[in-house]
């Protein structure tokens, strides 16, 4: 057996691209020991387990034992302890005191990648016992491309707090007045683990669609913008059409529109008027600790609705009494 051939075998194991199975990763228990050897003729590595390992994700469940997966580095030992004689063995522990540990390094992962150790499995037998650990795949450099479909699924099911939507006005609203609208939003970031890789998922608000519940103002029912709007503050200019907001110009006629009513004084009004905001979010992800964010295909939306208010008209009337009760006509 040659060192070069054995190193080539172990390097081939290290670059295996077999996909990880959909089972939680497992770390060997402190009571387990492993030993093994390289079958140079058949290009395989054999490892034997001593003791037991626990899978916290399935322990105590009633659906029976499952295959146990874990990741750990593969250690290669020269049991001959000399370069003149070679007796290679692989182990999941450190080499025996009398053996030489060989360091076999693959190409280093880049700053935007994440390194995963070798993947192993102990398969459950019909009688509930487990086989010796089987080497499934070697060390891997995980890239954002590998994680993209998993990040897309995670983003699609991400919980985003519903933004607060505000139509800045005092009730009742008056037709002919421009009321500012604004949303309180900010990017949302969650930390997840995908394929054993720590990942950050970020959702950014990118578009706002306002529905002002106004069927009577031509072209005025909805407004879509990339600007979340801003509140009016004391001392600021009077809000006009350049502000994100809305002006109700018509209420509809009480005799022809069921939602419009007439009070005893003849004033027209609508009740239960709400403003609905649909916020569109774009997703991005990155491997935790790296600097580059990758865009996730597709978007998700959230919906916010303001409390219902009453809308009425401010009508001008000719009166004969002034504010002091004096008759002027």
Coordinates of N, CA and C in Angstrom, one line a residue, residues 147-273:
X147 N -27.3 26.8 -0.9 CA -28.3 27.1 0.1 C -29.5 27.8 -0.4
X148 N -29.4 28.3 -1.7 CA -30.5 29.1 -2.2 C -31.9 28.5 -2.2
X149 N -32.1 27.2 -2.6 CA -33.5 26.7 -2.5 C -34.0 26.6 -1.1
X150 N -33.1 26.3 -0.2 CA -33.5 26.1 1.2 C -33.8 27.5 1.8
X151 N -33.0 28.5 1.5 CA -33.3 29.9 1.9 C -34.6 30.4 1.4
X152 N -34.9 30.0 0.1 CA -36.2 30.4 -0.4 C -37.4 29.9 0.3
X153 N -37.3 28.6 0.7 CA -38.3 28.0 1.5 C -38.4 28.6 2.9
X154 N -37.3 28.9 3.5 CA -37.3 29.5 4.8 C -37.9 30.9 4.7
X155 N -37.6 31.7 3.7 CA -38.1 33.0 3.6 C -39.6 33.0 3.3
X156 N -40.1 32.0 2.5 CA -41.5 31.9 2.2 C -42.4 31.6 3.4
X157 N -41.8 31.0 4.4 CA -42.5 30.7 5.7 C -42.1 31.6 6.8
X158 N -41.4 32.6 6.5 CA -40.9 33.5 7.6 C -42.0 34.4 8.2
X159 N -42.0 34.5 9.5 CA -43.0 35.3 10.2 C -42.5 36.7 10.3
X160 N -43.2 37.7 9.6 CA -42.8 39.1 9.6 C -43.9 39.8 10.4
X161 N -43.5 40.6 11.4 CA -44.5 41.4 12.2 C -45.2 42.3 11.2
X162 N -46.5 42.4 11.3 CA -47.3 43.3 10.4 C -47.0 44.7 10.7
X163 N -46.6 45.5 9.7 CA -46.3 46.9 9.9 C -47.5 47.7 10.4
X164 N -47.3 48.7 11.1 CA -48.4 49.6 11.6 C -48.7 50.6 10.5
X165 N -49.9 50.6 10.0 CA -50.3 51.6 9.0 C -51.2 52.7 9.6
X166 N -50.9 54.0 9.2 CA -51.6 55.1 9.8 C -52.1 56.0 8.7
X167 N -53.4 56.4 8.8 CA -53.9 57.5 8.0 C -54.1 58.7 9.0
X168 N -53.2 59.7 9.0 CA -53.1 60.7 10.0 C -54.3 61.6 9.9
X169 N -55.3 61.5 10.8 CA -56.5 62.3 10.7 C -57.3 62.1 12.0
X170 N -58.1 63.1 12.3 CA -59.0 63.1 13.4 C -60.4 62.8 12.8
X171 N -61.1 62.0 13.6 CA -62.5 61.6 13.1 C -63.5 62.7 13.5
X172 N -64.4 63.0 12.6 CA -64.6 62.4 11.3 C -63.7 63.0 10.3
X173 N -63.4 62.2 9.2 CA -62.6 62.7 8.1 C -63.5 63.6 7.3
X174 N -62.9 64.6 6.7 CA -63.6 65.5 5.9 C -63.2 65.4 4.4
X175 N -64.2 65.3 3.5 CA -63.9 65.3 2.1 C -63.2 66.6 1.7
X176 N -62.2 66.5 0.8 CA -61.5 67.7 0.3 C -60.2 67.9 1.1
X177 N -59.9 67.2 2.1 CA -58.7 67.4 2.9 C -57.7 66.3 2.6
X178 N -56.4 66.6 2.4 CA -55.4 65.6 2.0 C -54.8 65.1 3.4
X179 N -55.0 63.8 3.6 CA -54.5 63.2 4.8 C -53.2 62.3 4.6
X180 N -52.2 62.6 5.3 CA -50.9 61.8 5.1 C -51.1 60.4 5.6
X181 N -50.5 59.5 4.9 CA -50.5 58.1 5.2 C -49.0 57.6 5.3
X182 N -48.8 56.8 6.3 CA -47.4 56.3 6.5 C -47.4 54.9 7.2
X183 N -46.3 54.2 7.0 CA -46.1 52.9 7.6 C -44.9 52.9 8.4
X184 N -44.9 52.1 9.5 CA -43.8 51.9 10.4 C -43.2 50.6 10.0
X185 N -42.1 50.6 9.2 CA -41.5 49.3 8.8 C -40.0 49.4 8.9
X186 N -39.4 48.3 9.0 CA -37.9 48.1 9.1 C -37.5 46.7 8.7
X187 N -36.3 46.5 8.1 CA -35.9 45.2 7.7 C -36.0 44.2 8.9
X188 N -36.3 43.0 8.6 CA -36.5 41.9 9.6 C -35.4 40.9 9.3
X189 N -34.7 40.5 10.4 CA -33.6 39.5 10.2 C -33.8 38.3 11.2
X190 N -33.7 37.1 10.7 CA -33.8 35.9 11.6 C -32.6 35.0 11.3
X191 N -32.2 34.3 12.4 CA -31.1 33.4 12.3 C -31.6 32.0 12.2
X192 N -31.2 31.2 11.2 CA -31.6 29.9 11.0 C -30.4 29.0 10.7
X193 N -30.6 27.7 10.6 CA -29.6 26.7 10.2 C -30.1 26.0 9.0
X194 N -29.4 26.0 7.9 CA -29.7 25.3 6.7 C -28.6 24.4 6.3
X195 N -28.9 23.1 6.2 CA -27.8 22.1 5.8 C -26.7 22.2 6.8
X196 N -27.0 22.4 8.1 CA -26.0 22.5 9.1 C -25.2 23.8 9.1
X197 N -25.6 24.7 8.3 CA -24.9 26.0 8.1 C -25.7 27.1 8.7
X198 N -25.0 27.9 9.6 CA -25.7 29.1 10.2 C -25.9 30.1 9.1
X199 N -27.2 30.6 9.0 CA -27.6 31.5 7.9 C -28.5 32.6 8.5
X200 N -28.3 33.8 8.0 CA -29.2 34.9 8.3 C -30.2 35.2 7.1
X201 N -31.5 35.2 7.4 CA -32.5 35.6 6.4 C -32.9 37.0 6.7
X202 N -32.9 37.9 5.7 CA -33.4 39.3 5.9 C -34.5 39.6 4.9
X203 N -35.6 40.2 5.5 CA -36.7 40.6 4.7 C -36.7 42.2 4.7
X204 N -36.7 42.8 3.5 CA -36.7 44.2 3.3 C -38.0 44.7 2.7
X205 N -38.7 45.7 3.3 CA -39.9 46.2 2.7 C -39.5 47.0 1.4
X206 N -40.1 46.7 0.3 CA -39.7 47.3 -1.0 C -40.9 48.0 -1.7
X207 N -42.1 47.7 -1.3 CA -43.2 48.3 -2.0 C -44.4 48.4 -1.1
X208 N -45.2 49.5 -1.2 CA -46.4 49.7 -0.3 C -47.5 50.0 -1.2
X209 N -48.6 49.3 -1.1 CA -49.8 49.5 -1.8 C -51.0 49.9 -0.8
X210 N -51.5 51.1 -1.0 CA -52.5 51.6 -0.1 C -53.9 51.5 -0.8
X211 N -54.9 51.0 -0.1 CA -56.2 51.0 -0.5 C -57.0 51.8 0.4
X212 N -57.5 53.0 0.0 CA -58.2 54.0 0.9 C -59.7 53.8 1.0
X213 N -60.2 52.7 0.5 CA -61.6 52.4 0.6 C -62.4 53.6 0.1
X214 N -62.1 54.0 -1.2 CA -62.8 55.2 -1.8 C -63.3 54.9 -3.2
X215 N -64.5 54.3 -3.3 CA -65.0 54.0 -4.6 C -65.5 55.2 -5.4
X216 N -65.6 56.4 -4.8 CA -66.3 57.5 -5.4 C -65.3 58.6 -5.9
X217 N -64.0 58.5 -5.6 CA -63.1 59.5 -6.1 C -62.4 58.8 -7.3
X218 N -62.5 59.4 -8.5 CA -62.0 58.8 -9.7 C -60.5 58.6 -9.6
X219 N -60.1 57.3 -9.8 CA -58.7 56.9 -9.8 C -58.0 57.1 -8.4
X220 N -58.8 57.2 -7.4 CA -58.2 57.5 -6.1 C -58.3 56.4 -5.1
X221 N -58.7 55.2 -5.5 CA -58.9 54.2 -4.5 C -57.6 53.6 -4.0
X222 N -56.5 53.5 -4.8 CA -55.3 52.8 -4.4 C -54.1 53.7 -4.8
X223 N -53.0 53.5 -4.1 CA -51.8 54.2 -4.4 C -50.6 53.2 -4.1
X224 N -49.7 53.0 -5.1 CA -48.5 52.1 -4.9 C -47.3 53.0 -4.9
X225 N -46.4 52.7 -3.9 CA -45.2 53.5 -3.9 C -44.1 52.7 -3.2
X226 N -42.8 53.1 -3.4 CA -41.7 52.5 -2.7 C -41.3 53.3 -1.4
X227 N -42.1 54.4 -1.2 CA -41.8 55.2 0.0 C -42.9 54.9 1.0
X228 N -42.4 54.7 2.3 CA -43.4 54.3 3.3 C -44.2 55.5 3.8
X229 N -43.9 56.7 3.3 CA -44.6 57.9 3.8 C -44.0 58.5 5.1
X230 N -44.6 59.6 5.5 CA -44.1 60.2 6.7 C -45.3 60.9 7.4
X231 N -45.2 61.1 8.7 CA -46.3 61.8 9.5 C -46.1 63.3 9.4
X232 N -47.2 64.0 9.5 CA -47.1 65.4 9.6 C -46.8 65.8 11.0
X233 N -45.9 66.8 11.2 CA -45.6 67.3 12.5 C -45.8 68.8 12.6
X234 N -46.1 69.2 13.8 CA -46.4 70.6 14.0 C -45.3 71.5 13.4
X235 N -45.6 72.5 12.6 CA -44.7 73.4 12.0 C -44.3 73.0 10.6
X236 N -44.7 71.8 10.2 CA -44.4 71.3 8.8 C -45.4 72.0 7.9
X237 N -45.1 72.0 6.5 CA -46.1 72.6 5.6 C -47.4 71.7 5.6
X238 N -48.4 72.4 5.2 CA -49.7 71.7 5.1 C -49.6 70.5 4.1
X239 N -50.0 69.3 4.4 CA -49.8 68.2 3.5 C -50.7 68.4 2.2
X240 N -50.1 68.1 1.1 CA -50.8 68.3 -0.2 C -50.6 67.0 -1.0
X241 N -50.9 67.0 -2.3 CA -50.9 65.8 -3.1 C -49.5 65.2 -3.3
X242 N -48.5 66.0 -3.0 CA -47.1 65.4 -3.1 C -46.8 64.5 -1.9
X243 N -47.5 64.5 -0.9 CA -47.3 63.7 0.3 C -48.0 62.3 0.0
X244 N -47.4 61.2 0.5 CA -48.0 59.9 0.5 C -49.3 60.1 1.3
X245 N -50.4 59.9 0.7 CA -51.7 60.1 1.5 C -52.8 60.1 0.5
X246 N -54.0 60.6 0.9 CA -55.2 60.6 0.1 C -56.1 61.7 0.4
X247 N -56.9 62.1 -0.6 CA -57.9 63.1 -0.5 C -59.2 62.5 -1.0
X248 N -60.2 62.4 -0.1 CA -61.5 61.9 -0.5 C -62.3 63.1 -1.1
X249 N -62.7 63.0 -2.3 CA -63.4 64.1 -3.0 C -64.9 63.9 -3.1
X250 N -65.3 62.7 -3.1 CA -66.8 62.4 -3.2 C -67.2 61.3 -2.2
X251 N -68.4 61.4 -1.7 CA -68.9 60.4 -0.8 C -69.9 59.5 -1.4
X252 N -70.4 59.8 -2.6 CA -71.5 59.1 -3.2 C -72.8 59.7 -2.8
X253 N -73.8 59.4 -3.5 CA -75.2 60.0 -3.2 C -76.0 59.1 -2.3
X254 N -76.5 59.6 -1.2 CA -77.3 58.8 -0.3 C -78.4 58.0 -1.0
X255 N -79.0 58.5 -2.0 CA -80.1 57.9 -2.7 C -79.7 56.8 -3.6
X256 N -78.5 56.7 -4.0 CA -78.1 55.7 -5.0 C -76.9 54.9 -4.6
X257 N -76.2 55.2 -3.5 CA -75.1 54.4 -3.0 C -75.4 53.9 -1.6
X258 N -75.6 52.6 -1.3 CA -76.0 52.1 0.0 C -75.0 52.5 1.1
X259 N -73.8 52.7 0.8 CA -72.8 53.0 1.9 C -72.8 54.4 2.3
X260 N -73.6 55.3 1.6 CA -73.6 56.7 2.0 C -74.9 57.0 2.6
X261 N -74.9 57.8 3.7 CA -76.1 58.1 4.4 C -76.3 59.6 4.6
X262 N -77.5 60.0 5.0 CA -77.8 61.5 5.2 C -78.3 61.6 6.7
X263 N -77.7 62.5 7.4 CA -78.2 62.7 8.8 C -79.4 63.7 8.9
X264 N -79.9 64.0 10.1 CA -81.1 64.8 10.2 C -80.8 66.2 9.7
X265 N -79.6 66.7 9.7 CA -79.3 68.0 9.3 C -79.0 68.1 7.8
X266 N -79.1 66.9 7.1 CA -78.9 66.9 5.7 C -77.4 66.6 5.3
X267 N -76.5 66.3 6.2 CA -75.1 66.1 5.9 C -75.0 64.6 5.4
X268 N -74.1 64.5 4.4 CA -73.8 63.1 3.9 C -72.6 62.6 4.6
X269 N -72.6 61.2 4.9 CA -71.5 60.6 5.6 C -71.4 59.1 5.2
X270 N -70.2 58.6 5.4 CA -70.0 57.2 5.2 C -69.3 56.7 6.5
X271 N -69.7 55.5 7.0 CA -69.2 54.9 8.2 C -68.3 53.7 7.8
X272 N -67.4 53.3 8.7 CA -66.6 52.1 8.5 C -65.6 52.2 7.5
X273 N -65.1 53.4 7.2 CA -64.1 53.6 6.2 C -62.7 53.2 6.7

